[in-house]
Coordinates of C-alpha atoms in Angstrom, one line a residue:
M111 CA 65.3 -79.9 -111.4
D112 CA 63.2 -81.0 -114.1
T113 CA 64.4 -84.5 -114.7
K114 CA 62.9 -84.6 -118.3
I115 CA 65.1 -81.8 -119.5
G116 CA 67.6 -82.8 -121.9
S117 CA 67.6 -86.4 -121.2
L118 CA 65.7 -89.2 -123.6
D119 CA 66.5 -91.9 -120.6
T120 CA 63.6 -89.9 -118.8
C121 CA 61.6 -88.4 -121.1
K122 CA 57.9 -89.5 -121.6
P123 CA 56.7 -89.3 -124.8
Q124 CA 52.8 -90.0 -125.4
N125 CA 53.1 -93.5 -126.5
N126 CA 55.9 -94.8 -124.3
V127 CA 58.2 -95.4 -127.2
V128 CA 61.4 -94.5 -126.1
C129 CA 64.3 -96.4 -124.5
C130 CA 67.4 -94.6 -124.0
P131 CA 70.9 -96.2 -123.8
S132 CA 72.7 -96.7 -120.5
N133 CA 76.4 -97.5 -120.2
G134 CA 76.7 -101.0 -121.1
S135 CA 73.4 -101.9 -122.8
V136 CA 71.7 -101.9 -125.9
C137 CA 69.5 -99.2 -126.6
T138 CA 66.1 -100.2 -128.6
I139 CA 63.8 -97.8 -129.7
Q140 CA 60.7 -99.5 -129.8
N141 CA 58.4 -99.6 -132.6
S142 CA 54.9 -98.1 -131.4
V143 CA 52.9 -99.0 -134.8
P144 CA 51.2 -102.2 -134.2
S145 CA 52.8 -105.2 -135.9
T146 CA 50.7 -105.7 -138.9
V147 CA 52.0 -105.2 -142.7
V148 CA 51.5 -101.8 -143.5
S149 CA 49.1 -100.8 -146.6
S150 CA 50.4 -99.5 -149.6
S151 CA 49.5 -96.1 -148.9
D152 CA 51.7 -96.5 -145.6
A153 CA 54.3 -98.1 -147.1
T154 CA 55.7 -94.5 -148.2
L155 CA 58.9 -92.5 -147.4
G156 CA 57.3 -89.7 -145.9
R157 CA 55.0 -92.2 -143.6
H158 CA 58.3 -94.1 -142.5
L159 CA 59.8 -90.7 -141.9
A160 CA 56.8 -90.3 -139.8
R161 CA 56.9 -93.3 -137.9
R162 CA 60.5 -92.9 -137.0
L163 CA 59.9 -89.6 -135.3
V164 CA 57.1 -90.8 -133.2
Q165 CA 59.1 -93.9 -132.1
I166 CA 62.1 -91.6 -131.2
G167 CA 59.6 -89.7 -128.6
V168 CA 58.7 -86.8 -131.5
T169 CA 54.9 -86.1 -130.9
D170 CA 55.1 -82.7 -132.2
V171 CA 56.7 -81.4 -135.4
F172 CA 57.3 -77.4 -136.1
T173 CA 56.9 -76.6 -139.6
V174 CA 56.8 -73.8 -142.1
P175 CA 55.1 -75.1 -145.9
G176 CA 57.1 -74.5 -149.0
D177 CA 56.4 -75.9 -152.2
F178 CA 59.4 -78.4 -152.1
N179 CA 57.8 -80.0 -148.8
L180 CA 54.0 -79.8 -149.1
T181 CA 53.5 -83.6 -150.2
L182 CA 56.2 -84.5 -147.3
L183 CA 53.7 -82.7 -144.9
D184 CA 50.9 -84.3 -146.2
H185 CA 52.1 -87.8 -144.8
L186 CA 53.9 -86.6 -142.0
I187 CA 50.3 -85.4 -140.7
A188 CA 48.7 -88.2 -141.9
E189 CA 50.7 -90.1 -139.0
P190 CA 47.8 -90.2 -135.9
A191 CA 50.5 -89.8 -133.1
L192 CA 52.6 -86.9 -134.7
N193 CA 51.0 -83.3 -134.5
N194 CA 51.6 -80.7 -137.0
I195 CA 52.9 -77.2 -135.1
G196 CA 52.7 -74.7 -138.2
C197 CA 55.2 -72.0 -137.1
C198 CA 55.2 -68.2 -138.7
N199 CA 58.5 -68.4 -139.8
E200 CA 61.5 -70.9 -139.8
L201 CA 64.0 -69.4 -137.5
N202 CA 61.0 -69.7 -134.8
A203 CA 60.5 -73.3 -136.0
G204 CA 64.1 -74.1 -135.5
Y205 CA 63.7 -72.4 -132.3
A206 CA 60.7 -74.2 -131.1
A207 CA 62.3 -77.8 -132.1
D208 CA 65.0 -76.2 -129.7
G209 CA 63.2 -76.0 -126.7
Y210 CA 61.0 -78.9 -127.1
A211 CA 64.4 -81.1 -127.4
R212 CA 65.2 -79.6 -123.9
C213 CA 62.3 -81.2 -122.5
R214 CA 61.7 -84.4 -124.5
G215 CA 65.4 -85.1 -125.4
V216 CA 64.9 -84.6 -129.3
G217 CA 63.1 -82.1 -131.7
A218 CA 62.3 -81.8 -135.2
C219 CA 61.1 -79.0 -137.8
V220 CA 60.5 -79.2 -141.4
V221 CA 61.1 -76.5 -143.9
T222 CA 61.6 -75.9 -147.6
F223 CA 64.6 -76.1 -149.7
T224 CA 67.3 -73.2 -149.5
V225 CA 64.6 -70.1 -148.5
G226 CA 63.8 -72.1 -145.5
G227 CA 66.8 -73.9 -145.1
L228 CA 69.1 -71.0 -144.7
S229 CA 66.2 -69.4 -142.7
V230 CA 65.9 -72.0 -140.0
L231 CA 70.2 -72.3 -140.0
N232 CA 70.6 -69.8 -137.3
A233 CA 68.1 -71.7 -134.7
I234 CA 70.3 -75.0 -136.1
A235 CA 73.6 -73.5 -135.0
G236 CA 72.4 -72.7 -131.7
A237 CA 71.1 -76.1 -131.0
Y238 CA 74.5 -77.4 -132.2
S239 CA 76.1 -75.3 -129.7
E240 CA 74.0 -76.6 -126.8
N241 CA 74.4 -80.2 -127.8
L242 CA 70.7 -80.6 -128.6
P243 CA 69.6 -83.8 -131.0
L244 CA 67.6 -81.8 -133.4
I245 CA 66.1 -83.2 -136.7
C246 CA 66.2 -80.7 -139.4
I247 CA 63.9 -81.9 -142.2
V248 CA 64.2 -79.7 -145.6
G249 CA 61.8 -80.6 -148.8
G250 CA 64.3 -80.9 -151.5
P251 CA 64.6 -80.6 -155.3
N252 CA 62.7 -83.1 -157.6
S253 CA 64.9 -86.1 -158.1
N254 CA 65.2 -85.6 -161.6
D255 CA 66.8 -82.2 -161.5
Y256 CA 69.7 -83.7 -159.8
G257 CA 72.8 -83.8 -162.4
T258 CA 71.2 -81.7 -164.8
N259 CA 72.3 -77.6 -165.7
R260 CA 68.7 -76.8 -164.6
I261 CA 68.3 -73.4 -162.8
L262 CA 65.6 -73.7 -159.9
H263 CA 63.6 -71.5 -157.8
H264 CA 64.6 -70.9 -154.1
T265 CA 68.1 -71.0 -155.1
I266 CA 70.9 -68.1 -155.9
G267 CA 70.3 -68.8 -159.7
L268 CA 73.4 -71.1 -160.1
P269 CA 72.4 -74.9 -161.4
D270 CA 74.0 -75.9 -158.1
F271 CA 72.0 -77.5 -155.5
S272 CA 74.4 -77.9 -153.1
Q273 CA 74.6 -74.3 -151.2
E274 CA 72.2 -75.1 -148.5
L275 CA 74.1 -78.8 -147.9
R276 CA 77.4 -76.8 -147.7
C277 CA 76.0 -74.5 -145.1
F278 CA 74.5 -77.1 -142.9
Q279 CA 77.7 -79.2 -142.8
T280 CA 79.2 -77.0 -140.5
V281 CA 76.3 -77.2 -138.2
T282 CA 75.1 -80.7 -138.0
C283 CA 76.8 -83.9 -137.2
F284 CA 75.2 -85.7 -140.4
Q285 CA 73.7 -84.6 -143.8
A286 CA 71.4 -87.1 -145.8
V287 CA 70.6 -85.9 -149.1
V288 CA 67.4 -88.3 -150.3
N289 CA 67.0 -88.3 -153.8
N290 CA 66.1 -91.9 -154.7
L291 CA 64.4 -94.4 -153.1
E292 CA 66.9 -97.2 -152.8
D293 CA 68.9 -95.7 -150.1
A294 CA 66.2 -93.7 -148.4
H295 CA 65.7 -95.9 -145.6
E296 CA 69.1 -96.6 -144.5
L297 CA 70.1 -92.6 -145.0
I298 CA 67.0 -91.5 -142.8
D299 CA 67.6 -94.2 -140.2
T300 CA 71.7 -93.3 -140.0
A301 CA 71.0 -89.7 -139.7
I302 CA 68.2 -90.0 -136.9
S303 CA 70.5 -92.7 -134.8
T304 CA 73.4 -90.0 -135.1
A305 CA 71.5 -87.4 -133.9
L306 CA 70.5 -89.2 -131.0
K307 CA 74.2 -90.7 -130.5
E308 CA 76.3 -87.7 -131.1
S309 CA 73.2 -85.4 -129.2
K310 CA 74.1 -82.6 -132.1
P311 CA 71.4 -81.6 -134.9
V312 CA 71.3 -83.7 -138.4
Y313 CA 69.6 -82.5 -141.7
I314 CA 67.6 -84.4 -144.1
S315 CA 66.7 -83.2 -147.4
I316 CA 64.1 -85.3 -149.3
S317 CA 63.3 -84.9 -152.8
C318 CA 59.6 -82.9 -153.3
N319 CA 58.6 -85.8 -155.6
L320 CA 59.5 -89.0 -153.4
P321 CA 57.2 -88.8 -150.0
G322 CA 54.4 -90.5 -151.6
I323 CA 55.7 -93.1 -153.6
P324 CA 55.6 -96.6 -152.1
H325 CA 58.8 -98.5 -152.0
P326 CA 59.4 -102.1 -150.7
T327 CA 61.7 -101.1 -148.1
F328 CA 58.9 -99.4 -146.5
S329 CA 56.4 -101.9 -147.1
R330 CA 56.6 -103.4 -143.2
D331 CA 57.0 -101.8 -139.7
P332 CA 60.5 -100.5 -139.7
V333 CA 63.0 -102.7 -137.3
P334 CA 63.5 -100.6 -134.3
F335 CA 66.6 -98.5 -133.8
S336 CA 69.4 -100.5 -131.9
L337 CA 72.2 -98.0 -130.7
S338 CA 75.3 -99.1 -129.4
P339 CA 76.0 -97.3 -126.3
K340 CA 79.4 -95.7 -125.3
V341 CA 81.4 -97.2 -123.0
S342 CA 84.1 -96.4 -120.8
N343 CA 87.6 -98.1 -120.7
P344 CA 88.0 -100.1 -117.7
K345 CA 91.6 -99.3 -116.8
G346 CA 91.2 -95.7 -117.9
L347 CA 88.3 -95.8 -115.7
E348 CA 89.9 -97.1 -112.8
A349 CA 93.2 -94.9 -113.2
A350 CA 91.2 -91.8 -113.7
V351 CA 89.3 -92.4 -110.2
E352 CA 92.1 -93.6 -108.2
A353 CA 94.3 -90.4 -109.0
A354 CA 91.2 -88.0 -108.6
A355 CA 90.2 -89.7 -105.2
H356 CA 94.1 -88.9 -104.3
F357 CA 93.8 -85.6 -105.5
L358 CA 90.8 -84.4 -103.6
N359 CA 91.2 -86.6 -100.4
K360 CA 94.5 -84.9 -99.3
A361 CA 92.4 -81.8 -100.0
V362 CA 91.7 -79.3 -97.4
K363 CA 88.3 -77.6 -98.5
P364 CA 87.6 -79.0 -101.8
V365 CA 84.3 -78.0 -103.8
L366 CA 82.2 -79.4 -106.6
V367 CA 80.5 -77.2 -109.6
G368 CA 78.6 -78.6 -112.1
G369 CA 78.7 -77.4 -116.0
P370 CA 76.3 -77.4 -118.8
K371 CA 77.8 -80.6 -120.5
M372 CA 76.3 -82.8 -117.6
R373 CA 73.3 -82.8 -119.8
V374 CA 74.8 -84.2 -122.9
A375 CA 76.8 -86.9 -120.9
K376 CA 73.4 -87.8 -119.2
A377 CA 75.2 -87.6 -115.9
C378 CA 72.8 -85.0 -114.0
H379 CA 71.7 -87.8 -111.1
A380 CA 75.1 -89.2 -111.3
F381 CA 76.6 -85.9 -110.3
V382 CA 73.8 -85.8 -107.4
E383 CA 75.1 -89.0 -106.1
L384 CA 78.5 -87.5 -106.1
A385 CA 77.2 -84.8 -104.2
D386 CA 75.8 -86.5 -101.7
A387 CA 79.1 -88.7 -100.8
C388 CA 81.4 -86.2 -100.7
G389 CA 79.4 -83.5 -98.8
Y390 CA 81.5 -80.6 -100.6
A391 CA 79.8 -77.2 -101.2
L392 CA 78.2 -77.5 -104.6
A393 CA 77.6 -75.0 -107.2
V394 CA 76.9 -74.6 -110.5
M395 CA 78.1 -72.6 -113.6
P396 CA 75.5 -70.5 -114.9
S397 CA 74.8 -72.6 -118.3
A398 CA 73.9 -75.5 -116.0
K399 CA 71.2 -73.9 -114.2
G400 CA 68.5 -76.4 -113.8
L401 CA 70.4 -79.5 -114.2
V402 CA 71.2 -79.8 -110.6
P403 CA 68.9 -79.4 -107.6
E404 CA 68.9 -76.1 -105.8
H405 CA 67.3 -77.7 -102.8
H406 CA 70.1 -79.9 -102.0
P407 CA 71.7 -79.1 -98.5
H408 CA 75.0 -78.4 -99.9
F409 CA 74.0 -76.0 -102.6
I410 CA 75.7 -72.7 -102.5
G411 CA 74.1 -70.9 -105.9
T412 CA 75.7 -70.0 -109.4
Y413 CA 79.9 -69.8 -110.0
W414 CA 80.0 -66.8 -112.1
G415 CA 83.1 -65.1 -111.5
A416 CA 82.6 -61.7 -110.3
V417 CA 78.7 -61.9 -110.8
S418 CA 78.4 -65.1 -109.0
T419 CA 75.5 -65.8 -106.1
A420 CA 76.8 -63.9 -103.1
F421 CA 79.5 -65.8 -101.0
C422 CA 79.6 -68.7 -103.9
A423 CA 82.8 -67.2 -105.7
E424 CA 84.4 -66.8 -102.4
I425 CA 83.7 -70.3 -101.6
V426 CA 84.9 -71.7 -105.0
E427 CA 87.9 -69.6 -105.8
S428 CA 89.5 -70.0 -102.0
A429 CA 89.0 -73.8 -102.6
D430 CA 92.4 -76.1 -102.9
A431 CA 90.8 -78.4 -105.0
Y432 CA 87.6 -78.0 -107.4
L433 CA 85.9 -80.5 -109.4
F434 CA 84.1 -78.7 -112.5
T435 CA 81.7 -81.3 -114.4
G436 CA 81.2 -80.6 -117.9
P437 CA 82.1 -76.9 -117.7
I438 CA 82.5 -74.6 -120.5
F439 CA 84.7 -71.7 -120.3
N440 CA 84.2 -69.0 -122.8
D441 CA 84.3 -65.4 -122.4
Y442 CA 80.8 -65.2 -121.2
S443 CA 80.8 -67.8 -118.4
S444 CA 84.4 -66.4 -117.5
V445 CA 83.3 -63.0 -117.3
G446 CA 85.4 -61.9 -119.8
Y447 CA 88.4 -64.4 -118.6
S448 CA 88.2 -63.0 -115.4
L449 CA 88.0 -66.2 -113.4
L450 CA 90.0 -66.4 -110.3
L451 CA 90.8 -70.3 -110.9
K452 CA 94.3 -72.2 -111.1
R453 CA 94.6 -75.1 -113.3
E454 CA 96.9 -77.1 -110.9
K455 CA 94.0 -77.2 -108.4
A456 CA 91.3 -78.3 -110.8
I457 CA 89.8 -81.8 -112.1
I458 CA 87.9 -81.5 -115.3
V459 CA 85.5 -83.8 -115.9
Q460 CA 84.2 -83.8 -119.8
P461 CA 81.6 -86.2 -121.4
D462 CA 84.6 -88.7 -122.3
R463 CA 87.9 -87.6 -120.4
V464 CA 88.9 -86.2 -117.0
T465 CA 92.1 -83.9 -116.5
I466 CA 93.7 -83.6 -113.3
G467 CA 95.5 -80.4 -112.5
N468 CA 98.3 -79.9 -115.1
G469 CA 98.0 -83.7 -116.2
P470 CA 97.3 -86.5 -116.8
T471 CA 94.2 -86.8 -118.7
F472 CA 92.4 -90.1 -118.9
G473 CA 90.8 -90.8 -122.1
C474 CA 88.0 -93.0 -123.0
V475 CA 86.4 -92.4 -119.3
L476 CA 82.5 -91.5 -119.4
M477 CA 81.4 -88.7 -117.1
K478 CA 78.7 -90.7 -115.5
D479 CA 81.0 -93.9 -115.1
F480 CA 83.4 -91.4 -113.3
L481 CA 81.2 -89.7 -111.2
Q482 CA 79.5 -92.9 -110.0
A483 CA 82.9 -94.6 -109.2
L484 CA 84.3 -91.5 -107.6
S485 CA 81.3 -91.3 -105.1
K486 CA 82.5 -94.7 -103.9
R487 CA 86.3 -93.7 -103.3
V488 CA 86.0 -90.1 -102.1
N489 CA 86.1 -88.9 -98.2
N490 CA 83.3 -86.8 -97.1
N491 CA 84.6 -83.1 -96.6
T492 CA 82.0 -80.9 -95.6
T493 CA 84.7 -78.1 -94.7
A494 CA 84.3 -75.8 -97.6
Y495 CA 80.2 -75.8 -96.9
E496 CA 81.0 -75.1 -93.6
N497 CA 82.9 -72.0 -93.9
Y498 CA 80.2 -70.8 -96.7
H499 CA 77.6 -71.0 -93.9
R500 CA 79.9 -69.2 -91.4
I501 CA 80.3 -66.2 -93.9
F502 CA 76.7 -66.4 -95.2
V503 CA 74.2 -63.2 -94.8
P504 CA 70.9 -63.7 -96.0
E505 CA 70.2 -61.5 -99.1
G506 CA 68.4 -58.4 -98.2
C507 CA 64.6 -57.7 -99.9
P508 CA 64.6 -55.0 -102.2
L509 CA 63.7 -51.5 -101.1
K510 CA 59.9 -51.4 -100.2
A511 CA 57.9 -49.9 -103.2
E512 CA 56.2 -46.7 -102.7
P513 CA 52.3 -46.3 -103.6
K514 CA 52.3 -46.2 -107.4
E515 CA 56.2 -45.9 -107.4
P516 CA 57.4 -47.0 -110.9
L517 CA 57.9 -50.6 -111.0
R518 CA 61.6 -51.8 -110.1
V519 CA 63.1 -54.9 -111.8
N520 CA 64.0 -56.4 -108.7
I521 CA 60.6 -56.3 -107.4
L522 CA 59.3 -57.9 -110.6
F523 CA 61.6 -60.9 -110.0
Q524 CA 60.6 -60.8 -106.3
H525 CA 57.1 -61.7 -107.2
I526 CA 58.3 -64.1 -110.3
Q527 CA 60.2 -66.2 -107.0
K528 CA 56.7 -66.6 -105.6
M529 CA 55.1 -68.1 -108.7
L530 CA 57.7 -70.8 -109.3
S531 CA 56.7 -74.6 -108.3
R532 CA 57.2 -78.2 -109.8
Q533 CA 54.2 -77.2 -112.2
T534 CA 56.5 -74.2 -113.6
A535 CA 59.1 -73.9 -115.7
V536 CA 61.6 -70.6 -116.6
I537 CA 62.7 -69.5 -120.1
A538 CA 65.4 -66.8 -119.6
E539 CA 65.9 -64.8 -122.8
T540 CA 69.2 -63.5 -123.3
G541 CA 69.5 -59.9 -121.8
D542 CA 69.3 -59.1 -117.9
S543 CA 66.9 -61.7 -118.0
W544 CA 70.0 -64.0 -117.4
F545 CA 71.1 -62.1 -114.5
N546 CA 67.8 -61.8 -112.9
C547 CA 66.7 -65.3 -113.5
Q548 CA 70.0 -66.8 -112.3
K549 CA 69.2 -65.3 -108.9
L550 CA 65.7 -67.3 -108.7
K551 CA 65.9 -70.2 -106.4
L552 CA 64.1 -73.3 -108.1
P553 CA 61.9 -75.5 -106.4
K554 CA 62.1 -79.2 -106.6
G555 CA 60.8 -80.1 -110.4
C556 CA 60.9 -76.5 -111.6
G557 CA 62.3 -76.5 -115.1
Y558 CA 65.0 -74.0 -116.5
E559 CA 66.2 -73.2 -119.8
F560 CA 68.4 -70.4 -121.5
Q561 CA 70.8 -70.3 -124.5
M562 CA 74.2 -69.1 -122.9
Q563 CA 76.9 -70.7 -125.4
Y564 CA 75.3 -69.1 -128.6
G565 CA 73.4 -66.2 -127.0
S566 CA 70.7 -65.5 -129.9
I567 CA 68.6 -62.9 -129.2
G568 CA 64.6 -63.6 -129.7
W569 CA 65.7 -67.4 -129.1
S570 CA 63.2 -67.3 -126.1
V571 CA 60.0 -66.9 -128.3
G572 CA 59.9 -70.1 -130.3
A573 CA 62.0 -71.9 -127.5
T574 CA 58.8 -71.2 -125.3
L575 CA 56.5 -72.5 -127.6
G576 CA 58.2 -75.6 -128.3
Y577 CA 59.2 -76.2 -124.5
A578 CA 55.5 -75.8 -123.5
Q579 CA 54.3 -78.1 -126.2
A580 CA 56.4 -80.6 -125.3
V581 CA 55.5 -80.5 -121.6
P582 CA 52.1 -79.2 -121.5
E583 CA 51.5 -80.1 -117.5
K584 CA 53.8 -77.3 -116.6
R585 CA 53.2 -73.4 -116.8
V586 CA 56.1 -71.8 -118.8
I587 CA 57.1 -68.5 -117.4
A588 CA 59.1 -66.7 -120.2
C589 CA 61.1 -63.7 -119.2
I590 CA 61.8 -61.5 -122.1
G591 CA 63.2 -58.3 -123.2
D592 CA 61.4 -56.3 -125.5
G593 CA 64.4 -55.8 -128.1
S594 CA 64.5 -59.6 -128.0
F595 CA 60.7 -59.9 -128.6
Q596 CA 61.2 -57.9 -131.5
V597 CA 63.2 -60.4 -133.4
T598 CA 60.6 -63.4 -133.1
A599 CA 57.5 -61.8 -131.8
Q600 CA 55.2 -63.6 -134.4
D601 CA 54.8 -66.9 -133.0
I602 CA 52.7 -65.9 -130.0
S603 CA 50.3 -66.6 -132.9
T604 CA 51.1 -70.1 -132.9
M605 CA 50.8 -70.3 -128.9
I606 CA 47.6 -68.8 -128.7
R607 CA 46.7 -71.6 -131.6
C608 CA 47.8 -74.4 -129.7
G609 CA 46.1 -73.4 -126.5
Q610 CA 49.2 -72.9 -124.8
K611 CA 48.8 -71.5 -121.2
T612 CA 52.2 -69.6 -120.6
I613 CA 52.8 -66.6 -118.7
I614 CA 54.9 -64.3 -120.8
F615 CA 56.7 -61.1 -119.0
L616 CA 57.8 -58.4 -121.5
I617 CA 60.3 -56.2 -119.8
N618 CA 59.9 -53.3 -122.0
N619 CA 62.9 -50.9 -121.0
G620 CA 63.3 -49.1 -124.4
G621 CA 66.5 -51.0 -126.1
Y622 CA 68.9 -53.6 -126.0
T623 CA 69.8 -53.5 -122.3
I624 CA 73.0 -56.0 -122.5
E625 CA 74.4 -54.5 -125.4
V626 CA 74.0 -51.2 -123.4
E627 CA 76.1 -52.3 -121.0
I628 CA 78.9 -54.0 -123.2
H629 CA 79.1 -51.0 -125.6
D630 CA 76.5 -48.0 -125.7
G631 CA 75.4 -46.3 -129.1
P632 CA 72.2 -45.2 -130.7
Y633 CA 72.1 -48.8 -132.4
N634 CA 70.9 -49.9 -128.7
V635 CA 67.7 -47.8 -128.9
I636 CA 64.6 -49.5 -130.7
K637 CA 61.2 -48.0 -131.6
N638 CA 59.0 -48.5 -128.8
W639 CA 56.2 -50.7 -129.6
N640 CA 52.3 -51.0 -127.9
Y641 CA 53.2 -54.6 -127.0
T642 CA 50.1 -55.5 -125.4
A643 CA 48.0 -54.1 -128.4
L644 CA 50.5 -55.7 -130.7
V645 CA 49.3 -59.1 -129.2
D646 CA 45.5 -58.5 -128.9
A647 CA 45.8 -57.5 -132.4
I648 CA 47.4 -61.5 -133.2
H649 CA 44.9 -62.7 -130.8
N650 CA 42.3 -61.2 -133.1
G651 CA 39.4 -63.0 -130.9
E652 CA 40.2 -66.4 -131.8
G653 CA 41.9 -68.9 -128.6
K654 CA 42.4 -67.5 -125.4
C655 CA 44.5 -64.8 -124.8
W656 CA 44.8 -62.4 -122.1
T657 CA 46.9 -58.9 -121.8
T658 CA 47.8 -56.4 -119.5
K659 CA 50.3 -53.4 -119.0
V660 CA 51.8 -52.9 -115.4
Q661 CA 53.8 -49.5 -114.2
C662 CA 54.0 -50.4 -110.6
E663 CA 53.9 -53.2 -108.0
E664 CA 50.3 -52.8 -107.1
E665 CA 49.2 -53.4 -110.9
L666 CA 51.9 -56.3 -111.3
V667 CA 50.6 -58.2 -108.0
E668 CA 46.9 -57.7 -109.5
A669 CA 48.2 -59.0 -113.2
I670 CA 49.7 -61.9 -111.4
E671 CA 46.8 -62.8 -109.3
T672 CA 44.5 -62.9 -112.5
A673 CA 47.2 -65.0 -114.8
T674 CA 47.2 -67.6 -112.0
D675 CA 43.7 -67.5 -111.3
A676 CA 40.9 -66.4 -113.2
K677 CA 42.8 -66.7 -116.7
K678 CA 44.9 -69.3 -115.8
D679 CA 43.7 -71.3 -118.6
C680 CA 45.1 -68.7 -121.3
L681 CA 48.2 -67.4 -122.5
C682 CA 48.7 -64.5 -120.3
F683 CA 51.0 -61.3 -121.7
I684 CA 52.1 -59.0 -118.9
E685 CA 53.8 -56.0 -120.3
V686 CA 55.9 -54.5 -117.6
I687 CA 57.1 -50.9 -118.2
A688 CA 60.9 -50.4 -116.7
H689 CA 63.3 -47.6 -116.7
K690 CA 65.9 -48.1 -119.2
D691 CA 68.8 -47.8 -116.6
D692 CA 67.0 -50.2 -114.3
T693 CA 69.4 -53.3 -114.6
S694 CA 70.8 -55.6 -112.3
K695 CA 74.2 -54.9 -110.8
E696 CA 75.8 -58.4 -112.0
L697 CA 74.8 -57.2 -115.7
L698 CA 76.8 -53.9 -114.9
E699 CA 79.7 -55.9 -113.8
W700 CA 79.8 -58.5 -116.4
G701 CA 79.2 -55.9 -118.9
S702 CA 82.0 -54.3 -118.1
R703 CA 84.2 -57.1 -118.2
V704 CA 83.0 -58.4 -121.0
S705 CA 83.6 -55.2 -122.9
A706 CA 87.2 -55.0 -121.8
A707 CA 87.7 -58.7 -122.9
N708 CA 86.2 -57.5 -126.3
S709 CA 88.4 -54.1 -126.9
R710 CA 91.6 -55.8 -126.1
P711 CA 94.2 -54.1 -128.4
P712 CA 96.1 -56.5 -130.9
N713 CA 99.4 -58.1 -129.7
P714 CA 102.5 -57.0 -131.3
Q715 CA 103.2 -59.0 -134.8

């Protein structure tokens, strides 16, 4: 597990400026700028915002220029500790900030008014669904235009500048419209601190004529943030732990399942502490892969209903008690609502409440506190893991490929497995890569990210850019389908320009395979591209980039050897030619169940 992912208290920004809150203590985000009086050229709104971003651990901001944000960008890039990463479009800038936040704990993007804001909106919605603190900054109209009847460009032609704001209100936890300098300091600081406290995106619009104007509120180094931590109700915590311990200790074969909300609750270490103490069989939901160490001695794999890791579902669903920590039960994670679980057997631990069986529910109980306290009260019980060990049969290897036989996807992922180490991280795109990457066994320290709740195809290109920029010491391995790649391919350009060393496996099977397995139709077939030639054209001889196309195992082995040796300092793009029907068995099962859920007839009215 990559301990830096999604956790402010473990991220390592370049200037060591972030101190994240822990329960029961006050968080101070330290000032990284020397404590001297700032010159008038630095005493501006733009420089204040830049310093605040650096203070919370953002050293790279993903941008797309537009006339309303150009002056703001001047002042952001004037901050020595802040790098400007210019992206090809706003959607990718948002995805990159998403990927960056997964590693650093917070990310930021800057776009222009409305045409940029509405373009980045989809990425912000995805970050909201995944509980990622992301600062979305928009260069807004001139402050003199507010309250007038003027019609501006980049709008829908009405004298109303609130369209963009209203769109962002549903996908951000705070919105700040900065159109005067008097309250700019307060609005910016409130927005950033709210993003950190709520672990959600925020929206900041800054009038285009304000970033460069000095103001007394920016004349000195800003006072460091002080974030009041959330705390558990002591009596509620004690009651919840008492009830949960009684529930679990009377069970014969309890199990423990980790869910994705452990990230926002910053409870991954507490979860492992409980796992060590209880001895239960330990599984994760698919969207929590990478949050739990897979080298744990009692780890049994991914619980995903009918498409779980072999023997994992049997152990979880036959248990007489299961503790789910931070789960999200949606139609995707429940495989079309087909999980064989019973509420009366479950303890559901959410970031701030605990529900035991059919009741009671204990509110104002933080997940981290609950897990740590429960680990001291629960009896050690290894029965479920012992049962797993009894029935477990090691996975068979894929059929050996004949010389020059067309490459099968299961052979591809067998070789990707051998590439993984603590120096790597895996980014899995929506599609069959979800299922193939779930089967990868992550070594200690190997990062892993994918976007399951929102499931936006194309997310991985921008997210790979952002993640690799946030953690340059790791080599990112991205697994992307051809359909998804066509949505967001442009920012391969930005990866090359930034000197990133990512290895991209582009799986070319001629269409939207995941959609085919849910509901097929001619719309799932896409125009085939010469992907390696496209990336070569984007490379255009500037920067370090190497591409190849593989059609059999021998060519794949040679390509991986080149990418990890002679071209280890390059961005490596490996196009893998696969048959259109070469899918994981898990996708076939999952697709049929999700299709059945989608096609349920209306209930009688």
